Coordinates of C-alpha atoms in Angstrom, one line a residue:
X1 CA -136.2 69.6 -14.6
X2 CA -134.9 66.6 -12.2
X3 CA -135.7 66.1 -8.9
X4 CA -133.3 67.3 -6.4
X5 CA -135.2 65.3 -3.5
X6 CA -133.2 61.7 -2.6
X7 CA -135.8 59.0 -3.4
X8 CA -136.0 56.9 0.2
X9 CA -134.9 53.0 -0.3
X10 CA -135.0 49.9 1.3
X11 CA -131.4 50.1 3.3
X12 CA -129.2 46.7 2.0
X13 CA -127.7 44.5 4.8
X14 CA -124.2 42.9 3.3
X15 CA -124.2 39.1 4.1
X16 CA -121.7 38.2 6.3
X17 CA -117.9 37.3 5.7
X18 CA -118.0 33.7 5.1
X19 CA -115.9 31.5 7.5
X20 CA -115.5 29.0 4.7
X21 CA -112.0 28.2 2.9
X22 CA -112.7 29.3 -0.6
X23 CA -110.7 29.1 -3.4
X24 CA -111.3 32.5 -4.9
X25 CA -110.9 33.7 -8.4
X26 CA -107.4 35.2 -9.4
X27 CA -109.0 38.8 -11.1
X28 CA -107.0 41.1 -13.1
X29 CA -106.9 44.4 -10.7
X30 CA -107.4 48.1 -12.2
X31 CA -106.4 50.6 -10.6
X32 CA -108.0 53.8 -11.9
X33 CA -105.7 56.2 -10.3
X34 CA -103.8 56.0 -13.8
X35 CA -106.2 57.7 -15.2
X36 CA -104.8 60.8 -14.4
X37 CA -103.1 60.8 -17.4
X38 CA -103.1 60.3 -20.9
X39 CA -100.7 57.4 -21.0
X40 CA -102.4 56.0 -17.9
X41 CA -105.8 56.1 -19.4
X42 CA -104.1 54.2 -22.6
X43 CA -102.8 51.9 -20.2
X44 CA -105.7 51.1 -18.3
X45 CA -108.1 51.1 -21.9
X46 CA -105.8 47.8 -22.5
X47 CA -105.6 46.7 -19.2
X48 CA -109.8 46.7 -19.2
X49 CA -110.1 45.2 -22.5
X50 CA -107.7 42.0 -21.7
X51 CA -109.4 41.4 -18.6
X52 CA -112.9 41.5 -20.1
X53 CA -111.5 39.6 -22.7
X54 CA -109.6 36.6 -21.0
X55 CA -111.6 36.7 -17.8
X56 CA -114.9 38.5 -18.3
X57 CA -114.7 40.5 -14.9
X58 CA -112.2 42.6 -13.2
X59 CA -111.6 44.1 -9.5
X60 CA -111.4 48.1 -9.4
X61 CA -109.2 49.8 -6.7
X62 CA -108.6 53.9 -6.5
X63 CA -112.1 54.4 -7.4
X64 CA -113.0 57.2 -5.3
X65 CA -115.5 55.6 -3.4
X66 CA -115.1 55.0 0.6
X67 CA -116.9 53.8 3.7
X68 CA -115.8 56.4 5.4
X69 CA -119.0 57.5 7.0
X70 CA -120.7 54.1 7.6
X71 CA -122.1 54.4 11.3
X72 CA -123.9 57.4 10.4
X73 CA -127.2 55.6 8.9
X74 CA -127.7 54.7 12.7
X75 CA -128.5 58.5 13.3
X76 CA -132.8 58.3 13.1
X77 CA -133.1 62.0 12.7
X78 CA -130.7 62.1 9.5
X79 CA -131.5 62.9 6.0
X80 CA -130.5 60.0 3.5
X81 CA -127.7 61.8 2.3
X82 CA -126.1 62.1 5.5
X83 CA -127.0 58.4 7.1
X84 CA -125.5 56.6 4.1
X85 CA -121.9 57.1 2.3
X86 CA -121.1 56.9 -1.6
X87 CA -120.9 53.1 -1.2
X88 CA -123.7 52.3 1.1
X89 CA -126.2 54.2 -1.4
X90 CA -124.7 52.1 -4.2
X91 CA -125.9 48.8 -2.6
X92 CA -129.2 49.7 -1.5
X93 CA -130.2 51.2 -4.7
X94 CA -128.8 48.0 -6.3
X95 CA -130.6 45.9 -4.4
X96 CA -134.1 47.3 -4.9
X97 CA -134.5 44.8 -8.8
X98 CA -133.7 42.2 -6.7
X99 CA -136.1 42.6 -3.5
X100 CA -138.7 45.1 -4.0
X101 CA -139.9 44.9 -7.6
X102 CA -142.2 42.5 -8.4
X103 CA -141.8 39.4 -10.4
X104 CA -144.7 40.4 -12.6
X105 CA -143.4 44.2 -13.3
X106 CA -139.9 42.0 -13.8
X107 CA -141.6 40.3 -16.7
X108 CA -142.5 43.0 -18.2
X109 CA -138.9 43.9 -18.6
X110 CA -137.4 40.6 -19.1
X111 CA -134.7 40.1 -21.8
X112 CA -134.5 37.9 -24.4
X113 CA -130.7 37.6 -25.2
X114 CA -131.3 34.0 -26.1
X115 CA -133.7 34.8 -29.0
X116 CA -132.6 38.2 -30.1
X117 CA -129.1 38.4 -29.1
X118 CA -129.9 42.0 -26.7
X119 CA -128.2 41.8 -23.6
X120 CA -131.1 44.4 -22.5
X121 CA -133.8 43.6 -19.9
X122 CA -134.2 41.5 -16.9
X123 CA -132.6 38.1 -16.6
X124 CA -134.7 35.8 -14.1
X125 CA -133.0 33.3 -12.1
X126 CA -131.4 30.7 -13.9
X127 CA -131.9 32.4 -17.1
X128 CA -128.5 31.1 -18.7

């Protein structure tokens, strides 16, 4: 049987906004509150498929997730459920491949896309 205890990680501090004028990428938007309904969900199957097709990524709005409750990670007595919301758990968990694993137990996973085609394992930096 799982768990039911909340692992503890590392909490993820976003960078900040950049100040910089950027020219940013023009990405197809899907909004998954079509997907309520049949149609919708036919809709948005297309919608997804073009945009990974012409562009390769995609922005998702009406996903359910919110920030909500950020502030309350500040609380020290708090269980981890209740200092970080949906979205803040996300990122931390996220970020734990990137910071706290290391690059030995990486290698261990590491893909090899370029010799047997499997998008499976861990890229390294620079890897393309």
């Amino acid at each position: 049987m799982p768990s039911l205890d909340i692992p503890e990680v590392p909490h993820y501090v976003h960078a900040p906004v950049t100040k910089v004028d950027l020219d940013y990428a023009d990405l197809p938007v899907i909004d998954l509150s079509k997907a309520s309904s049949l149609e919708g969900r036919v809709a948005l199957s297309i919608q997804v498929r073009e945009a990974m097709v012409d562009h390769g990524f995609f922005y998702v709005i009406n996903h359910g997730y919110t920030t909500n409750e950020v502030g309350t990670h500040l609380r020290p007595k708090a269980s981890v459920s209740d200092r970080h919301s949906k979205s803040e758990r996300i990122f931390d968990i996220a970020n734990v491949p990137f910071e706290h694993v290391t690059s030995e137990e990486k290698t261990t996973y590491a893909g090899t896309m370029k010799d047997t085609g499997s998008y499976q394992g861990y890229k390294s930096r620079q890897y393309w």
